[in-house]
Coordinates of C-alpha atoms and ligand atoms in Angstrom, one line a residue:
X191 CA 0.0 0.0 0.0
X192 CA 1.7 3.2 -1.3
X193 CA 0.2 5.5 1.4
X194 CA 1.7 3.3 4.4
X195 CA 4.1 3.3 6.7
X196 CA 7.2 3.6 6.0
X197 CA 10.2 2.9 9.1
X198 CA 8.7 3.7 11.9
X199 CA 11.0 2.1 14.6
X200 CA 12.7 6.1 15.5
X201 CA 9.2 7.4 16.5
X202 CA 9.7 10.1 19.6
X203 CA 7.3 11.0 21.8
X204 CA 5.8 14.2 20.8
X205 CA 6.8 15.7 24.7
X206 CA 8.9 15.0 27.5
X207 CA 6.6 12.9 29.4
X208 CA 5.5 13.8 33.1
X209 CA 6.6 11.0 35.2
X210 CA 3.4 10.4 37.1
X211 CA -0.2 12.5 37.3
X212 CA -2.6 13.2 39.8
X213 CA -5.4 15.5 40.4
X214 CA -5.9 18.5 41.5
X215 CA -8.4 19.3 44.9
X216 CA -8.9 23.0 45.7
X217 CA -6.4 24.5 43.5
X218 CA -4.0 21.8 44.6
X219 CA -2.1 18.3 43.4
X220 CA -3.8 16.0 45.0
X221 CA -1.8 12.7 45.8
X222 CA -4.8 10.1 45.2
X223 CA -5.1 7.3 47.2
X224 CA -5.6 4.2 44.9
X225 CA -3.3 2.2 42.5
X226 CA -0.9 2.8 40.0
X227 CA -2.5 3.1 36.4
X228 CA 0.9 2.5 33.3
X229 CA -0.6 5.1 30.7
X230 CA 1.2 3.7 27.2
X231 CA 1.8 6.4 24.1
X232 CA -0.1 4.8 20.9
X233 CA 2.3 6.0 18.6
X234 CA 5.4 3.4 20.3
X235 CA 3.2 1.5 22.5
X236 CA 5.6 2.2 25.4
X237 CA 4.6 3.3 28.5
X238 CA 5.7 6.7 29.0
X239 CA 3.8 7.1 32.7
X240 CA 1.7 6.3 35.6
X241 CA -1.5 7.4 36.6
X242 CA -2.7 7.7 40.5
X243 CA -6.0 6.7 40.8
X244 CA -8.2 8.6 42.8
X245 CA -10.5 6.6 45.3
X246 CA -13.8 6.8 46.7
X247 CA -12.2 9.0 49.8
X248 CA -10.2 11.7 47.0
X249 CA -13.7 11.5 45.2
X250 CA -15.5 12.8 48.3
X251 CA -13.3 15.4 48.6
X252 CA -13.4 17.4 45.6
X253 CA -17.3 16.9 45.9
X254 CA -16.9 18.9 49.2
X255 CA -14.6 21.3 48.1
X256 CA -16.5 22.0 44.7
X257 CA -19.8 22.0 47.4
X258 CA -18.0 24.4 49.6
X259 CA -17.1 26.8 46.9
X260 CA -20.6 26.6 45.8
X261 CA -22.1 26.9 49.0
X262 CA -19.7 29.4 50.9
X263 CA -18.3 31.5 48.0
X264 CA -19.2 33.9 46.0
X265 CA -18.7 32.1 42.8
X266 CA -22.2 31.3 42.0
X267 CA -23.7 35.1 42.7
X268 CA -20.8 36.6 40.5
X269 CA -21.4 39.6 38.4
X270 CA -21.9 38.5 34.3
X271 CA -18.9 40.8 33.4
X272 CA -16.7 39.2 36.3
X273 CA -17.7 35.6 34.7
X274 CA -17.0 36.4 31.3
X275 CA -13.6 38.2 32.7
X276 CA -12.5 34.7 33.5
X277 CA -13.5 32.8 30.4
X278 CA -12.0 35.1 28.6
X279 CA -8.4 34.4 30.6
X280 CA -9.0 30.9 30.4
X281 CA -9.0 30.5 26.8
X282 CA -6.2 33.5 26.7
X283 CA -4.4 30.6 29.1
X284 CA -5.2 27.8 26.3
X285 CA -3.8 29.9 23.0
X286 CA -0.7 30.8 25.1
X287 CA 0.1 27.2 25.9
X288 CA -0.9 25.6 22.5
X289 CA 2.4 24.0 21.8
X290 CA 2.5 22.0 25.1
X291 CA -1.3 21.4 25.3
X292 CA -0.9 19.7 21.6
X293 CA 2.1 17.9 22.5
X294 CA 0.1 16.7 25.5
X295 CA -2.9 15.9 23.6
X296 CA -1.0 14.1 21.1
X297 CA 0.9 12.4 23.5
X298 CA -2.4 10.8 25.3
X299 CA -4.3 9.9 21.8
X300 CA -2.1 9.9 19.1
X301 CA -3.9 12.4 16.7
X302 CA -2.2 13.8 14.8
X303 CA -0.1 17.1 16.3
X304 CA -1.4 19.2 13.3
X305 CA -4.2 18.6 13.7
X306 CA -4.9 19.0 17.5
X307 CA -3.1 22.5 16.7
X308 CA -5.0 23.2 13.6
X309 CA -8.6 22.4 15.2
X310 CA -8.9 21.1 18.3
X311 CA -6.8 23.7 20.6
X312 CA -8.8 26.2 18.6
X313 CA -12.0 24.8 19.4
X314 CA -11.4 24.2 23.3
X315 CA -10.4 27.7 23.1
X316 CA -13.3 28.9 21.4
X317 CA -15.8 27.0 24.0
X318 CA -14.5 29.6 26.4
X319 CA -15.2 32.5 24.5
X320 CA -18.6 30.9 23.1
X321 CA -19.9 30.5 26.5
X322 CA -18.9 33.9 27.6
X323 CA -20.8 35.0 24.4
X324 CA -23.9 33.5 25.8
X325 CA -24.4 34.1 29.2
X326 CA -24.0 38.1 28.2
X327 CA -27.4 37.3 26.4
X328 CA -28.7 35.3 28.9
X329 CA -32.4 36.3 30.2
X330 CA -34.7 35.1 32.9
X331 CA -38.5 35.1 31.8
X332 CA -41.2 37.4 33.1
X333 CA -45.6 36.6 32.6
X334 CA -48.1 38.8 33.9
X335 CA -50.9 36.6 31.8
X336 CA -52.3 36.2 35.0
X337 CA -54.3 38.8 36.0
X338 CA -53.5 40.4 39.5
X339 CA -49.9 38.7 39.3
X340 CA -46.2 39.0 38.2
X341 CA -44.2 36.0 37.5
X342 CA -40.8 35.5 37.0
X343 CA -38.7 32.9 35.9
X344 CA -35.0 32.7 37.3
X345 CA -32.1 30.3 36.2
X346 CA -29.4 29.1 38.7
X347 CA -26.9 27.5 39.0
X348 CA -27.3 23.7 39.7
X349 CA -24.6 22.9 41.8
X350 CA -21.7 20.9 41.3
X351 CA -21.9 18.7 38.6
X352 CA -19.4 15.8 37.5
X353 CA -17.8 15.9 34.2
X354 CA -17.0 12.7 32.7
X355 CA -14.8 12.5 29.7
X356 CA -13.8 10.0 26.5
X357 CA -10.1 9.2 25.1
X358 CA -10.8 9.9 21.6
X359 CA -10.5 14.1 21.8
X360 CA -10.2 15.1 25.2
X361 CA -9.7 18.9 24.7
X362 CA -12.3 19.7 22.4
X363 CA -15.1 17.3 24.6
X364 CA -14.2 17.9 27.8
X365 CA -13.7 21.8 27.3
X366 CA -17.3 21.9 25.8
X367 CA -18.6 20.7 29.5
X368 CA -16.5 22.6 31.4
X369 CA -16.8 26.3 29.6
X370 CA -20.3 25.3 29.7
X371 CA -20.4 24.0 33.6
X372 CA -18.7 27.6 34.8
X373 CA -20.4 29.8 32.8
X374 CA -23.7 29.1 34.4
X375 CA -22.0 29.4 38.0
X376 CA -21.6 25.4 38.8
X377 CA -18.8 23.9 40.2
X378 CA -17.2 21.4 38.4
X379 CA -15.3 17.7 38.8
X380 CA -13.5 16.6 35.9
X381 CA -12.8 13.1 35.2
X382 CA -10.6 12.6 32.0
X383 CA -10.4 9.1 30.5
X384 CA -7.5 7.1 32.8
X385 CA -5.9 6.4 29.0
X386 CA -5.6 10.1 27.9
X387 CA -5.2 12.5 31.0
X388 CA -1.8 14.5 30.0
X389 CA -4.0 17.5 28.3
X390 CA -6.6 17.9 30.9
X391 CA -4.5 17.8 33.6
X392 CA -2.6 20.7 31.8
X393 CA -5.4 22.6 31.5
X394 CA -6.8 21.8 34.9
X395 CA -3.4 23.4 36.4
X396 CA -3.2 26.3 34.1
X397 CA -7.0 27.4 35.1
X398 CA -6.1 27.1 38.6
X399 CA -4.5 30.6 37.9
X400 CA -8.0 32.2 37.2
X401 CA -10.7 30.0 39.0
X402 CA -11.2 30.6 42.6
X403 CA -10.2 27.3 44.5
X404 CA -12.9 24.9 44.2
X405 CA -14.6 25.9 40.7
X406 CA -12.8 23.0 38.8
X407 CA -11.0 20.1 40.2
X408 CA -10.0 17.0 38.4
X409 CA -10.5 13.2 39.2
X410 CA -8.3 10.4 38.0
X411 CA -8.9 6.6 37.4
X412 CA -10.6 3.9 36.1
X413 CA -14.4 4.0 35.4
X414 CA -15.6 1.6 37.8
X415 CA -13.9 2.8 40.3
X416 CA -13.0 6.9 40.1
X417 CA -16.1 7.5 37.6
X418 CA -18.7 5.6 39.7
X419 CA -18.0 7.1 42.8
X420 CA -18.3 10.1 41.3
X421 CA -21.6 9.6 39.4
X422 CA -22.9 8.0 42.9
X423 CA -22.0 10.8 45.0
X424 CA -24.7 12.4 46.4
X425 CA -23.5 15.7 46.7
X426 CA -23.1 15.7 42.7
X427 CA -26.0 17.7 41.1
X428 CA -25.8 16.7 37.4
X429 CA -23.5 14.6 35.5
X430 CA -22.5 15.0 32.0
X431 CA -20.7 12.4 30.5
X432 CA -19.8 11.5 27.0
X433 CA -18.6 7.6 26.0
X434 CA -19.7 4.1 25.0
X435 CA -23.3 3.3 25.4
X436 CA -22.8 0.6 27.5
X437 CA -21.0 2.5 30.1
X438 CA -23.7 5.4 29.5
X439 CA -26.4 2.7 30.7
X440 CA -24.3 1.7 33.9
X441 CA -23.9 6.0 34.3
X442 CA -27.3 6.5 34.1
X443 CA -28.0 3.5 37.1
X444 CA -26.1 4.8 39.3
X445 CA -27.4 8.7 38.7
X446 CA -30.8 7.4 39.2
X447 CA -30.3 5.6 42.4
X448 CA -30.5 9.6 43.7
X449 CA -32.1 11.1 40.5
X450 CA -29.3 13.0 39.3
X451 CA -29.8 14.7 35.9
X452 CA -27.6 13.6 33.4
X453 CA -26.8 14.2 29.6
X454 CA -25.1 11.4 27.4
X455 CA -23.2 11.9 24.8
X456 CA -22.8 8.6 23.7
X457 CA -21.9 5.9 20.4
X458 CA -23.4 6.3 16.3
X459 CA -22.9 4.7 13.3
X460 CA -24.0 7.5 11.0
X461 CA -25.4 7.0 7.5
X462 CA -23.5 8.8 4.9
X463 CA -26.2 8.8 1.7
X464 CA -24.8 9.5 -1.3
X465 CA -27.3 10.1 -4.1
X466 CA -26.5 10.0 -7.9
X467 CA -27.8 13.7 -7.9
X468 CA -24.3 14.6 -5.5
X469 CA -21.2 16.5 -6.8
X470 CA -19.6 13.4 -7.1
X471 CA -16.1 14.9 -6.6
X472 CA -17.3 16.3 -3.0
X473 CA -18.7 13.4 -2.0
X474 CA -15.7 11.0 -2.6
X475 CA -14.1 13.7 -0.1
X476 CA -16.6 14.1 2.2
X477 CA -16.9 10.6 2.3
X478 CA -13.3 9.8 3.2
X479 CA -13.2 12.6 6.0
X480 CA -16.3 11.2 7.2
X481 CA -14.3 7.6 8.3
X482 CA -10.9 8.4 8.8
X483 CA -10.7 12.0 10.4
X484 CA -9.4 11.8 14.1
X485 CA -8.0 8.6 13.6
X486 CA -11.3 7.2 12.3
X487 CA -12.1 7.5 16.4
X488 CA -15.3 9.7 16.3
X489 CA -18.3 9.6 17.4
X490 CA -19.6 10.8 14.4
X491 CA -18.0 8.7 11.8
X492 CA -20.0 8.5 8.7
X493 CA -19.4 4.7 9.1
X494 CA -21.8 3.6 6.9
X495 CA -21.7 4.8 3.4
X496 CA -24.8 4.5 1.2
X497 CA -24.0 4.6 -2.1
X498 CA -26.9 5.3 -4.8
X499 CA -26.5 2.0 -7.2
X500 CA -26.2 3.9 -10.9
X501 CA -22.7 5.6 -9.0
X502 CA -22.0 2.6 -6.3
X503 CA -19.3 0.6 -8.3
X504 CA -17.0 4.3 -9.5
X505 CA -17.6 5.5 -6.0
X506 CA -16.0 2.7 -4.6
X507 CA -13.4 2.0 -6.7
X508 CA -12.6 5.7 -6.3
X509 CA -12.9 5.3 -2.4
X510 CA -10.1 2.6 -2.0
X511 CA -7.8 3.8 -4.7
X512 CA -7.9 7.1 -2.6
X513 CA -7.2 4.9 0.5
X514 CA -4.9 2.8 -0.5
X515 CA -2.7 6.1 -0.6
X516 CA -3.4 7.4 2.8
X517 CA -0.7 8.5 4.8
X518 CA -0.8 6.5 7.8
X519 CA 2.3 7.1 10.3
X520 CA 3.9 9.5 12.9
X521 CA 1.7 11.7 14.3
X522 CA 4.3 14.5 14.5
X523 CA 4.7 14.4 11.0
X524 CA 3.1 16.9 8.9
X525 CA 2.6 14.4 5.9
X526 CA 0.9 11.9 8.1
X527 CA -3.4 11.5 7.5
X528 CA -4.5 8.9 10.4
X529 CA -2.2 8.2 13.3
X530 CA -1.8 4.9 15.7
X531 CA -5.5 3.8 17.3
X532 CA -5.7 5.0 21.0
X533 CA -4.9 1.4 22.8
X534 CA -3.3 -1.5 22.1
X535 CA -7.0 -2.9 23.4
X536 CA -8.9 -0.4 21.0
X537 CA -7.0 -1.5 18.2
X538 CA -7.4 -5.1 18.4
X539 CA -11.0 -4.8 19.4
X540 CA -11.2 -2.4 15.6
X541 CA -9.0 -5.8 14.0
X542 CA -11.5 -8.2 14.9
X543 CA -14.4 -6.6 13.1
X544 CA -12.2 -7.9 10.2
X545 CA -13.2 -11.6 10.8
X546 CA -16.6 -10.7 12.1
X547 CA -17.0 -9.5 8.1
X548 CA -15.5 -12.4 7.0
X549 CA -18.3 -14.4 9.0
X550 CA -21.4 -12.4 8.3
X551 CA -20.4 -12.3 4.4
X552 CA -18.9 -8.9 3.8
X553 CA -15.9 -8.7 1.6
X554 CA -13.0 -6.6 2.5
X555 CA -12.2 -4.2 0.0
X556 CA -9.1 -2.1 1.5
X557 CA -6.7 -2.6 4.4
X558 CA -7.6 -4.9 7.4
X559 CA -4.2 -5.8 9.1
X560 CA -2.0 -4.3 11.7
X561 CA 0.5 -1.9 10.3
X562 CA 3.6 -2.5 12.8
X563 CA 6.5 -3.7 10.7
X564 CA 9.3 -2.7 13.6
X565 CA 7.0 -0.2 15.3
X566 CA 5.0 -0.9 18.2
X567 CA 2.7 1.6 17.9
X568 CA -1.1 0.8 17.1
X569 CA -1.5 1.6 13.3
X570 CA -3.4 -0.1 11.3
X571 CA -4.9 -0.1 7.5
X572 CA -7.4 2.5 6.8
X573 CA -10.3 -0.1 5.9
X574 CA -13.3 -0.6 4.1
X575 CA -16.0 -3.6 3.3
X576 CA -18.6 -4.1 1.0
X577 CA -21.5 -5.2 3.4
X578 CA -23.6 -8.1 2.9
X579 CA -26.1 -6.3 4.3
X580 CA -27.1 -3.7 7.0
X581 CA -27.6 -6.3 9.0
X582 CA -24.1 -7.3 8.9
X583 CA -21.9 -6.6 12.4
X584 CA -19.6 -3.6 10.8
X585 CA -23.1 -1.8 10.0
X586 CA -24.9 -2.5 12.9
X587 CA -21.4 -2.0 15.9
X588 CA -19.3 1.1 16.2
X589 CA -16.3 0.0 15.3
X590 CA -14.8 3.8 16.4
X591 CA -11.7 3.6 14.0
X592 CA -10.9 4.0 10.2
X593 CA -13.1 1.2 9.1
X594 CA -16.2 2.1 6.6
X595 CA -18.4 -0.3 5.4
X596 CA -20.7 0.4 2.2
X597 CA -24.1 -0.6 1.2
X598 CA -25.9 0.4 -2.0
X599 CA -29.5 1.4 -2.4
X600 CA -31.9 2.1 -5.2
X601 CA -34.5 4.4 -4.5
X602 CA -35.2 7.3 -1.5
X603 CA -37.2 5.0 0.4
X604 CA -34.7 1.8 0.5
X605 CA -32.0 4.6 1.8
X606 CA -34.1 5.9 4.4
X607 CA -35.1 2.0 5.8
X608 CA -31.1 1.5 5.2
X609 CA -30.3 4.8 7.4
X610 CA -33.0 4.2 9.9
X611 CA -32.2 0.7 10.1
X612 CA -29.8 1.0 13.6
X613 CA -29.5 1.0 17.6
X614 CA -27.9 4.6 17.1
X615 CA -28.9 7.7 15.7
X616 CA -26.6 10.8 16.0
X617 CA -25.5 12.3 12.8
X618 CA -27.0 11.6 9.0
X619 CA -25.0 12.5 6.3
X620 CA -26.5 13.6 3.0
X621 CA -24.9 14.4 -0.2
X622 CA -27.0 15.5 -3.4
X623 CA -27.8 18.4 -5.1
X624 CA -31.7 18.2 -5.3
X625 CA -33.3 20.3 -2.8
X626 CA -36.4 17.8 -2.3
X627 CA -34.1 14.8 -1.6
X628 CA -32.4 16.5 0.7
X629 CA -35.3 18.3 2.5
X630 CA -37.5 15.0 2.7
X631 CA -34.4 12.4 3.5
X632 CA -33.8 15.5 6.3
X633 CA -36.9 14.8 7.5
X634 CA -37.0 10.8 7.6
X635 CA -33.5 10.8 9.8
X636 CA -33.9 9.2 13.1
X637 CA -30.9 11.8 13.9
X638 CA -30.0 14.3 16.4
X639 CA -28.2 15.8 13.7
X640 CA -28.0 15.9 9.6
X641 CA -25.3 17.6 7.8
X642 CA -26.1 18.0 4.0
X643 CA -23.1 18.0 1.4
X644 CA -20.6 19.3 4.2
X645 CA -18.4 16.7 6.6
X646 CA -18.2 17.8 10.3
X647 CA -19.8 21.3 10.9
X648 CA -20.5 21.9 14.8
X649 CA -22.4 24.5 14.9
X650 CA -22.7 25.5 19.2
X651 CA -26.0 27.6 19.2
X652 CA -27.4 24.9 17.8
X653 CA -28.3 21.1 19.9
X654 CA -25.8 18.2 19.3
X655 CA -26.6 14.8 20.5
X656 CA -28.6 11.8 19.3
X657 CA -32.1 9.9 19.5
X658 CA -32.1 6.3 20.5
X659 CA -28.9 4.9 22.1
X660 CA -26.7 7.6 21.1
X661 CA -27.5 9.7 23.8
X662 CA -29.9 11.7 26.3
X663 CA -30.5 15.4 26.0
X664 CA -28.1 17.6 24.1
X665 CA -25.3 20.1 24.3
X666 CA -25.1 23.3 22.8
X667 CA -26.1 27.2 24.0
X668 CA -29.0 26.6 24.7
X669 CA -29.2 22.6 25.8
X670 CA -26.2 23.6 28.5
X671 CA -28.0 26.4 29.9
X672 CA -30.7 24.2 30.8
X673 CA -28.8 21.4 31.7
X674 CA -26.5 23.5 34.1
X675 CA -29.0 25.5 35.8
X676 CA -32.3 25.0 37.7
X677 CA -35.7 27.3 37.3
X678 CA -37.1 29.0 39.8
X679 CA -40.6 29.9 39.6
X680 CA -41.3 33.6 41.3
X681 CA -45.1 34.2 41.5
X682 CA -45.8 37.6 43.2
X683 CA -49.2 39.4 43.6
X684 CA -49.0 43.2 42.2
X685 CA -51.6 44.4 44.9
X686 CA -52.4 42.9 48.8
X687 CA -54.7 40.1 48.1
X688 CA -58.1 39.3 49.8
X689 CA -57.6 36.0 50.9
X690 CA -60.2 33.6 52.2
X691 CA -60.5 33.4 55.8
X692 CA -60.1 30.4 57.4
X693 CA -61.7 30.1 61.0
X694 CA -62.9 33.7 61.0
Ligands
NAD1783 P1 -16.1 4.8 27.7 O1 -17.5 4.6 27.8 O2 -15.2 3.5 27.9 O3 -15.4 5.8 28.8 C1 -15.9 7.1 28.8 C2 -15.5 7.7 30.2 O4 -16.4 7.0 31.1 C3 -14.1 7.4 30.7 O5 -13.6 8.5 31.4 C4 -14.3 6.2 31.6 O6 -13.3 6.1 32.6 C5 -15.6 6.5 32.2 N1 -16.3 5.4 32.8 C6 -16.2 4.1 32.4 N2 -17.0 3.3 33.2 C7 -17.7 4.2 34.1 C8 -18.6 4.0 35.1 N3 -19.1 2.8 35.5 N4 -19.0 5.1 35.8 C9 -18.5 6.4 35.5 N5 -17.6 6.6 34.5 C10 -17.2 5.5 33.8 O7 -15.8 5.5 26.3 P2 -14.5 5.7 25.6 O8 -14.0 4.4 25.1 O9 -13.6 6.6 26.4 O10 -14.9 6.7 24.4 C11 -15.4 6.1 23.2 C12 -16.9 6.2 23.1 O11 -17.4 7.5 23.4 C13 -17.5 5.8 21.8 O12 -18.6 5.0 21.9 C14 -17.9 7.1 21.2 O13 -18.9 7.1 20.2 C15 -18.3 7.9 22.4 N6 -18.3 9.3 22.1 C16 -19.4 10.0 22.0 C17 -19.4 11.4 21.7 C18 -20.7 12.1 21.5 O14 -20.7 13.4 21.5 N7 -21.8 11.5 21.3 C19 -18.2 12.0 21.5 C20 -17.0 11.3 21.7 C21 -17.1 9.9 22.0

């Protein structure tokens, strides 16, 4: 494969790695209590450092300190201006530190360093600044429909709310709940995946400069242990948490044993539809950075590519010629397209789909090995099979790397039973130029979100998150105000009443 890998045994790691991590409590380090975690870099598959894990007890305590700050500080009654002050300084903080942040990122994943300077530092930035945007619009709501009365409707803020993080773009997602967390006067416990915490724990100690001690400390550690105690805490007011859907299920247990709201941000296997009608040219790209951005590790992966049949057998042929010459390498490296998968685990767990196919009938058209050769990193083949049908495992799973499977269908109705046809239902993708295909196959999606003729286009006024098992409510302006804050009902006669006596 031309594209490939060439020598890779030289990689470096992108930073100086920090010999061990641990949390931070009340602007603090905070030396956690539990076991020692080996945290591996994808692009050697050496360990570069250990992980603390926070227990049960270091859980506890940043629940009381982030309930102390709400409770006893003035944190939650700041001014608007004051609030956005210190949004505005912590994504001054993230821009100045972009270099080590990246390195950090890159370090943890193993996207590719462009990249994560090129779009993802930008966007955790820009969360800051979006939120500050918002909350200098924000409004209560005011009804005097009622004759004789006022009533007012005030937002505040919930409390402290846990913040619970995935591996595959830690910045970008975990900044979105943060930015959004703070803005609306919460305090907030982070907990970053226990594979990829080098970036957040950056950020965590660089906005330790500008948030008053309390307003964000971090958790470390395994799901089951640190995350659980976390979502079961009582003293937690919300939890947002994006990740598998099988560990949103367990999440949402343990919430509900004391009713804590929560938001899940959780699997997909979007349908990319590509109609004859499509500029074909766009679509061959869309398509491909629809599978194989970010390592092919999204959420939103157009992982599924429907394929109108009078165009299937070009498009495809065009698909795998184009991926055949992918760039798959270093993720320092400037030339590089899709860097190592995130785990050694990951990656064989993405490998094995490549027998499932074999079993239910697919034929592999591209890739489907292990790209080591004296590496031992996790790269592997950009891949793609032609699926028996939707019912075949690599259309009806998330795979959550660079592995696309394609399907072909006939007429508007087959490709809306094809895209329908699935547990998930976060993103449709829809490429063609005829404004009644796109406005009625808009309509049929059982998405949270279609994107017509564009890849990737987040827009943050607007809701993101998905119907069925890809998630529960939605972030975005809007969505995270209501998450992050309670309303409070303010009823208030405008003259003294006459009020019924009782026992006069
Ligand atoms: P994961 O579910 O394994 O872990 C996510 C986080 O949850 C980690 O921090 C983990 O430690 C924690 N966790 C695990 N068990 C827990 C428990 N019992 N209680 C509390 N916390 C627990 O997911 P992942 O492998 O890190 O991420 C990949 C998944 O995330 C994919 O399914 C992907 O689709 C999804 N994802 C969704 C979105 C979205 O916006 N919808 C975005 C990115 C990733």
């Amino acid at each position: 494969m031309k594209g490939l890998l060439r020598k890779m045994s030289v990689f470096q790691n992108p930073i100086e790695p920090p010999h061990i991590v641990k949390g931070w409590i009340d602007n603090k380090q905070n030396n956690g209590s539990g076991i020692e975690i080996p945290i591996f870099y994808p692009g050697t598959g050496k360990q570069v450092s250990v992980l603390i894990e926070d227990s049960e007890e270091d859980v506890n305590k940043a629940v009381l300190s982030a309930r102390k700050t709400f409770e006893k500080s003035s944190w939650r009654r700041l001014s608007v201006e004051k609030r956005i002050e210190i949004l505005e300084s912590c994504r001054k903080l993230i821009l100045d530190n972009i270099e080590e942040l990246a390195r950090l990122e890159c370090l943890g994943t193993g996207l590719i360093l462009r990249e994560i300077k090129g779009f993802h530092i930008h966007r955790a930035a820009y969360n800051f600044r979006f939120f500050a945007q918002y909350i200098s619009q924000a409004h209560g709501e005011r009804y005097d429909n009622t004759e004789g009365y006022i009533t007012l409707v005030n937002r505040e803020p919930a409390g402290v709310v846990g913040l619970i993080a995935p591996w595959n773009a830690p910045l970008a997602l975990a900044t979105m709940k943060i930015a959004s967390a703070i803005a609306f006067g919460n305090c907030a416990i982070l907990k970053p995946s226990e594979q990829t915490p080098f970036s957040l724990i950056k950020l965590a100690s660089l906005l330790q400069d500008v948030l008053p001690e309390g307003v964000l400390n971090l958790v470390n550690g395994r799901g089951p242990i640190t995350g659980s105690s976390l979502v079961s805490h009582p003293g937690v007011d919300r939890i947002s948490f994006t990740g598998g859907t099988v560990t949103g299920r367990k999440v949402m247990m343990d919430a509900g044993k004391q009713l804590t709201p929560c938001t899940m941000e959780l699997g997909g296997k979007s349908a990319n539809i590509i109609f004859a009608s499509a500029d074909y040219q766009r679509a061959i790209d869309g398509a491909l950075i629809g599978i194989f951005s970010n390592n092919g590790q999204q959420c939103l992966a157009g992982s599924r590519i429907l394929i109108e049949e009078k165009i299937f057998d070009q498009f495809v042929e065009e698909f795998v010629e184009r991926t055949k010459k992918i760039v798959v390498g270093d993720p320092l490296n400037d030339e590089t397209e899709i860097g190592p998968i995130a785990s050694k685990q990951h990656m064989e767990r993405i490998l094995s789909f490549v027998e499932k196919a074999e079993e239910d009938g697919d034929k592999l058209l591209v890739g489907g090995k292990r790209h080591s050769e004296e590496n031992n990193g996790y790269f592997i083949e950009p891949t793609a099979v032609l699926a028996k049908s939707n019912n075949s495992r690599t259309c009806q799973e998330e795979i959550f790397g660079p592995f696309a499977s394609f399907i072909s269908f006939s007429s508007e109705e087959e490709a809306i039973n094809i895209a329908n046809d699935t547990e998930y239902g976060l993103v449709s993708y829809i490429w063609s130029d005829h404004l009644p295909t796109i406005m009625r196959i808009s309509e049929e999606m059982r998405s949270g979100v279609v994107w017509v003729n564009t890849p990737m286009m987040r827009e943050l006024r607007a809701p993101f998150g998905g119907y069925h098992n890809s998630g529960v409510g939605r972030e975005g302006g809007y969505s995270c105000e209501q998450f992050y804050t309670e309303e409070k009902t303010i009823s208030i006669p405008k003259a003294p009443l006459n009020l019924k006596k009782f026992g006069k």
